[in-house]
Amino acid sequence: MVVIELEPEPEEATRPSPPAPEEQVATEAAGEAGLPSSPPAPEEEAAAADGGEAPSAEDEEEEAFEDALTDEQLREKAKSQANDAKAEGNKLFGAGQYEEALSQYEMALQIAAELESAEDIRSACHSNRAVCFLKLGKHDETIKECTKALELNPSYVKALLRRAEAHEKLEHYDEAIADMKKVIELDPSNQQATRSLFRLEPLAAEKREKMKEEMIVSGVLANWIKIYFPEHKVERPGEFCAGALRNECRQFQSCPRSKHRFLLHSIPEVNTR
């Protein structure tokens, strides 16, 4: 029988290839530490690909907590933040820092802007901004803020009182009276509104009388003044000059000529001071 001897395979084909230098170093380091080498976790691979660090456990817990909050809890959290800003505004107002207080009230309004359950906070912040403007002498802004507060809460007595005060400063007496009457309607025992009405009603009547006189003068005397001044060659003040009409009336009423003075019985006494 013939025996066929097989030739052995070359050693290069059967011997495993040596590891790459980097893998060899990592393997040796793991071996020295007594730890088995393992591939990186998917999170680490993603972080390395993004060029950053993997999120910490605290970040993950906080994110999970935010996700777990219900809509109601988020609304309550925002409402609490708005209240904190309003309270800080109150402190600043008490310290006389009105501009800074305005900023805090505005911050509270922005936080509570979309919260239906925070209308009380928003109306209070508008009213508080109004009193800041009142302290700063910005009466038009006071009226605007009070009006916003009353749109949210029509029975807000403080906003009515503050708006009435601003109207009085601007000599809007009829508007101030209307606000004070609304206060008494809501709170009949409010002494501030009662006292204010006693003061405002005579002022409003006096202003109405002055306006009536000016309307009569401008209507009845207009044509006579046009005739009188050219005839006597008196230089007329500019038509848009402050007090021009009163100056003309004063000269007209002091005219000695009978054809002009006979009208004085039908002309109201005009305050020409």
Short mmCIF file of C-alpha atoms in Angstrom, two decimals:
data_model
loop_
_atom_site.label_atom_id
_atom_site.label_comp_id
_atom_site.label_asym_id
_atom_site.label_seq_id
_atom_site.Cartn_x
_atom_site.Cartn_y
_atom_site.Cartn_z
CA MET A 1 0.00 0.00 0.00
CA VAL A 2 1.28 3.44 -0.87
CA VAL A 3 1.33 6.03 1.90
CA ILE A 4 1.01 9.65 0.79
CA GLU A 5 2.61 12.13 3.12
CA LEU A 6 0.89 15.55 3.34
CA GLU A 7 3.10 18.57 3.28
CA PRO A 8 2.77 20.77 6.35
CA GLU A 9 1.23 24.26 5.87
CA PRO A 10 3.56 27.21 6.17
CA GLU A 11 3.84 28.62 9.70
CA GLU A 12 2.81 32.08 8.45
CA ALA A 13 -0.61 30.77 7.40
CA THR A 14 -1.44 29.08 10.71
CA ARG A 15 0.10 31.57 13.15
CA PRO A 16 -2.34 34.42 14.19
CA SER A 17 -1.36 37.92 13.13
CA PRO A 18 0.03 40.14 15.91
CA PRO A 19 -2.32 42.85 17.24
CA ALA A 20 -1.96 46.45 16.21
CA PRO A 21 0.25 48.56 18.50
CA GLU A 22 -2.73 50.57 19.88
CA GLU A 23 -4.76 47.45 20.65
CA GLN A 24 -1.75 45.82 22.23
CA VAL A 25 -1.16 48.80 24.55
CA ALA A 26 -4.84 48.89 25.58
CA THR A 27 -4.88 45.14 26.17
CA GLU A 28 -1.71 45.25 28.23
CA ALA A 29 -3.07 48.16 30.31
CA ALA A 30 -6.29 46.31 30.97
CA GLY A 31 -4.36 43.21 31.87
CA GLU A 32 -2.13 45.06 34.30
CA ALA A 33 -5.22 46.54 36.00
CA GLY A 34 -6.77 43.13 36.24
CA LEU A 35 -9.81 44.21 34.21
CA PRO A 36 -11.16 42.56 31.11
CA SER A 37 -11.19 44.74 28.03
CA SER A 38 -14.68 45.64 26.72
CA PRO A 39 -16.06 47.81 23.93
CA PRO A 40 -17.25 51.38 24.87
CA ALA A 41 -20.89 51.88 25.83
CA PRO A 42 -23.25 53.30 23.18
CA GLU A 43 -23.69 56.51 25.24
CA GLU A 44 -19.95 57.05 25.34
CA GLU A 45 -19.68 56.45 21.60
CA ALA A 46 -22.45 59.03 20.96
CA ALA A 47 -20.81 61.55 23.26
CA ALA A 48 -17.43 61.02 21.61
CA ALA A 49 -18.98 61.44 18.19
CA ASP A 50 -20.53 64.76 19.30
CA GLY A 51 -17.23 65.91 20.72
CA GLY A 52 -18.68 66.32 24.24
CA GLU A 53 -19.10 64.42 27.46
CA ALA A 54 -21.81 61.92 28.27
CA PRO A 55 -24.73 63.43 30.27
CA SER A 56 -24.32 63.11 34.00
CA ALA A 57 -26.72 61.17 36.17
CA GLU A 58 -27.98 64.42 37.75
CA ASP A 59 -28.83 65.90 34.34
CA GLU A 60 -30.72 62.79 33.38
CA GLU A 61 -32.65 62.80 36.65
CA GLU A 62 -33.60 66.47 36.26
CA GLU A 63 -34.76 65.91 32.69
CA ALA A 64 -36.81 62.93 33.78
CA PHE A 65 -38.36 65.04 36.57
CA GLU A 66 -39.33 67.80 34.12
CA ASP A 67 -40.90 65.24 31.81
CA ALA A 68 -42.84 63.80 34.71
CA LEU A 69 -44.42 67.17 35.67
CA THR A 70 -48.02 67.54 34.62
CA ASP A 71 -49.37 70.64 32.90
CA GLU A 72 -51.04 71.67 36.15
CA GLN A 73 -47.77 71.42 38.05
CA LEU A 74 -45.99 73.50 35.41
CA ARG A 75 -48.67 76.18 35.69
CA GLU A 76 -48.32 76.25 39.47
CA LYS A 77 -44.56 76.54 39.14
CA ALA A 78 -44.89 79.52 36.77
CA LYS A 79 -47.46 81.14 39.05
CA SER A 80 -45.08 80.81 41.99
CA GLN A 81 -42.29 82.46 39.97
CA ALA A 82 -44.62 85.33 39.02
CA ASN A 83 -45.55 85.83 42.67
CA ASP A 84 -41.88 85.93 43.62
CA ALA A 85 -41.19 88.64 41.02
CA LYS A 86 -44.19 90.65 42.25
CA ALA A 87 -43.02 90.36 45.86
CA GLU A 88 -39.57 91.61 44.84
CA GLY A 89 -41.25 94.55 43.10
CA ASN A 90 -43.13 95.37 46.30
CA LYS A 91 -39.84 95.45 48.23
CA LEU A 92 -38.28 97.80 45.70
CA PHE A 93 -41.34 100.04 45.75
CA GLY A 94 -41.18 100.25 49.53
CA ALA A 95 -37.54 101.34 49.20
CA GLY A 96 -38.52 104.10 46.77
CA GLN A 97 -36.86 102.39 43.79
CA TYR A 98 -39.78 102.87 41.44
CA GLU A 99 -38.01 102.21 38.13
CA GLU A 100 -36.58 98.94 39.45
CA ALA A 101 -39.98 97.97 40.84
CA LEU A 102 -41.52 98.56 37.40
CA SER A 103 -39.07 96.05 35.91
CA GLN A 104 -39.98 93.38 38.46
CA TYR A 105 -43.71 93.87 37.90
CA GLU A 106 -43.13 93.62 34.15
CA MET A 107 -41.22 90.36 34.68
CA ALA A 108 -44.11 88.96 36.70
CA LEU A 109 -46.52 89.95 33.93
CA GLN A 110 -44.43 88.17 31.30
CA ILE A 111 -44.28 84.97 33.36
CA ALA A 112 -48.02 85.02 34.04
CA ALA A 113 -49.02 86.16 30.55
CA GLU A 114 -50.36 82.78 29.38
CA LEU A 115 -51.78 81.60 32.71
CA GLU A 116 -55.55 81.81 32.85
CA SER A 117 -55.47 81.21 36.60
CA ALA A 118 -53.14 84.19 37.18
CA GLU A 119 -55.50 87.06 36.33
CA ASP A 120 -55.32 88.26 39.94
CA ILE A 121 -51.52 88.49 39.72
CA ARG A 122 -51.65 90.32 36.41
CA SER A 123 -54.25 92.84 37.55
CA ALA A 124 -52.28 93.50 40.76
CA CYS A 125 -49.06 94.01 38.78
CA HIS A 126 -50.74 96.48 36.42
CA SER A 127 -52.15 98.38 39.41
CA ASN A 128 -48.75 98.39 41.11
CA ARG A 129 -47.10 99.66 37.94
CA ALA A 130 -49.73 102.40 37.89
CA VAL A 131 -48.81 103.63 41.36
CA CYS A 132 -45.11 103.58 40.37
CA PHE A 133 -45.91 105.83 37.41
CA LEU A 134 -48.01 108.01 39.72
CA LYS A 135 -45.00 108.47 42.00
CA LEU A 136 -42.88 109.33 38.96
CA GLY A 137 -45.41 111.93 37.79
CA LYS A 138 -46.31 110.00 34.62
CA HIS A 139 -50.07 110.36 34.90
CA ASP A 140 -50.97 109.21 31.37
CA GLU A 141 -49.09 105.95 31.98
CA THR A 142 -50.86 105.60 35.32
CA ILE A 143 -54.23 105.79 33.59
CA LYS A 144 -53.21 103.18 31.00
CA GLU A 145 -52.00 100.69 33.61
CA CYS A 146 -55.10 101.15 35.78
CA THR A 147 -57.32 100.58 32.76
CA LYS A 148 -55.48 97.30 32.03
CA ALA A 149 -55.95 96.23 35.64
CA LEU A 150 -59.67 97.02 35.49
CA GLU A 151 -60.08 95.06 32.25
CA LEU A 152 -58.93 92.00 34.19
CA ASN A 153 -60.80 92.90 37.38
CA PRO A 154 -63.60 95.50 36.92
CA SER A 155 -64.25 95.72 40.68
CA TYR A 156 -60.64 96.55 41.58
CA VAL A 157 -61.13 99.50 43.96
CA LYS A 158 -57.43 100.40 44.25
CA ALA A 159 -57.10 100.71 40.48
CA LEU A 160 -60.18 102.96 40.34
CA LEU A 161 -58.80 105.22 43.09
CA ARG A 162 -55.40 105.49 41.42
CA ARG A 163 -56.89 106.23 38.02
CA ALA A 164 -59.12 108.89 39.54
CA GLU A 165 -56.10 110.51 41.19
CA ALA A 166 -54.23 110.59 37.87
CA HIS A 167 -57.27 112.08 36.12
CA GLU A 168 -57.46 114.80 38.77
CA LYS A 169 -53.77 115.64 38.27
CA LEU A 170 -54.51 116.13 34.56
CA GLU A 171 -57.66 118.16 35.37
CA HIS A 172 -59.89 115.45 33.91
CA TYR A 173 -62.39 116.13 36.65
CA ASP A 174 -65.43 114.47 35.08
CA GLU A 175 -63.47 111.26 34.50
CA ALA A 176 -62.18 111.33 38.07
CA ILE A 177 -65.72 111.79 39.38
CA ALA A 178 -66.92 108.80 37.33
CA ASP A 179 -64.22 106.59 38.89
CA MET A 180 -65.00 107.81 42.42
CA LYS A 181 -68.70 107.13 41.93
CA LYS A 182 -67.84 103.60 40.82
CA VAL A 183 -65.78 103.15 43.99
CA ILE A 184 -68.71 104.23 46.16
CA GLU A 185 -70.98 101.87 44.22
CA LEU A 186 -68.62 99.00 45.04
CA ASP A 187 -67.78 100.17 48.56
CA PRO A 188 -70.32 102.65 50.01
CA SER A 189 -68.24 103.11 53.16
CA ASN A 190 -65.13 104.28 51.28
CA GLN A 191 -64.36 107.65 52.87
CA GLN A 192 -61.57 108.52 50.44
CA ALA A 193 -63.96 108.41 47.49
CA THR A 194 -66.62 110.38 49.37
CA ARG A 195 -64.19 113.16 50.31
CA SER A 196 -62.81 113.25 46.78
CA LEU A 197 -66.27 113.74 45.30
CA PHE A 198 -66.87 116.80 47.50
CA ARG A 199 -63.60 118.26 46.23
CA LEU A 200 -63.95 117.25 42.57
CA GLU A 201 -67.51 118.31 41.82
CA PRO A 202 -66.89 122.08 42.31
CA LEU A 203 -63.71 121.82 40.24
CA ALA A 204 -65.58 120.06 37.45
CA ALA A 205 -68.36 122.66 37.51
CA GLU A 206 -65.83 125.49 37.33
CA LYS A 207 -64.05 123.88 34.39
CA ARG A 208 -67.34 123.33 32.54
CA GLU A 209 -68.24 126.99 33.06
CA LYS A 210 -64.91 128.13 31.67
CA MET A 211 -65.31 125.90 28.65
CA LYS A 212 -68.82 127.27 28.11
CA GLU A 213 -67.55 130.85 28.27
CA GLU A 214 -64.80 130.13 25.81
CA MET A 215 -67.23 128.49 23.42
CA ILE A 216 -69.60 131.47 23.64
CA VAL A 217 -66.79 133.95 23.21
CA SER A 218 -65.34 132.12 20.24
CA GLY A 219 -68.77 131.90 18.60
CA VAL A 220 -70.48 135.23 19.42
CA LEU A 221 -67.47 137.52 19.30
CA ALA A 222 -65.61 135.97 16.40
CA ASN A 223 -67.18 138.17 13.71
CA TRP A 224 -67.11 141.35 15.82
CA ILE A 225 -63.44 140.85 16.62
CA LYS A 226 -62.66 140.49 12.92
CA ILE A 227 -64.34 143.88 12.32
CA TYR A 228 -63.05 145.64 15.44
CA PHE A 229 -59.33 145.04 15.18
CA PRO A 230 -58.78 146.14 11.56
CA GLU A 231 -60.93 149.27 12.13
CA HIS A 232 -58.89 150.46 15.11
CA LYS A 233 -55.62 149.19 13.67
CA VAL A 234 -54.88 147.14 16.76
CA GLU A 235 -52.29 144.47 16.18
CA ARG A 236 -53.90 141.11 16.71
CA PRO A 237 -51.97 138.38 18.47
CA GLY A 238 -51.28 135.25 16.49
CA GLU A 239 -54.32 133.05 16.05
CA PHE A 240 -52.57 130.10 17.64
CA CYS A 241 -50.84 132.13 20.34
CA ALA A 242 -51.64 131.05 23.91
CA GLY A 243 -54.17 133.45 25.43
CA ALA A 244 -54.76 135.22 22.12
CA LEU A 245 -58.54 134.96 22.35
CA ARG A 246 -58.63 136.27 25.91
CA ASN A 247 -56.43 139.24 24.96
CA GLU A 248 -58.77 140.09 22.10
CA CYS A 249 -61.80 139.83 24.35
CA ARG A 250 -60.20 142.08 26.96
CA GLN A 251 -59.54 144.79 24.37
CA PHE A 252 -63.00 144.40 22.90
CA GLN A 253 -64.75 144.69 26.26
CA SER A 254 -62.73 147.78 27.20
CA CYS A 255 -63.58 149.58 23.96
CA PRO A 256 -65.35 152.93 24.71
CA ARG A 257 -67.26 153.01 21.45
CA SER A 258 -70.98 152.54 21.97
CA LYS A 259 -71.50 150.42 18.89
CA HIS A 260 -69.33 147.76 20.51
CA ARG A 261 -70.24 148.23 24.14
CA PHE A 262 -73.96 147.65 23.60
CA LEU A 263 -73.19 143.97 23.09
CA LEU A 264 -71.61 143.54 26.51
CA HIS A 265 -74.92 142.77 28.22
CA SER A 266 -75.10 139.53 26.17
CA ILE A 267 -71.44 138.61 26.62
CA PRO A 268 -70.43 136.64 29.72
CA GLU A 269 -67.72 138.01 31.95
CA VAL A 270 -64.51 136.44 30.75
CA ASN A 271 -61.58 135.90 33.07
CA THR A 272 -58.83 137.72 31.17
CA ARG A 273 -56.15 137.53 33.81
#
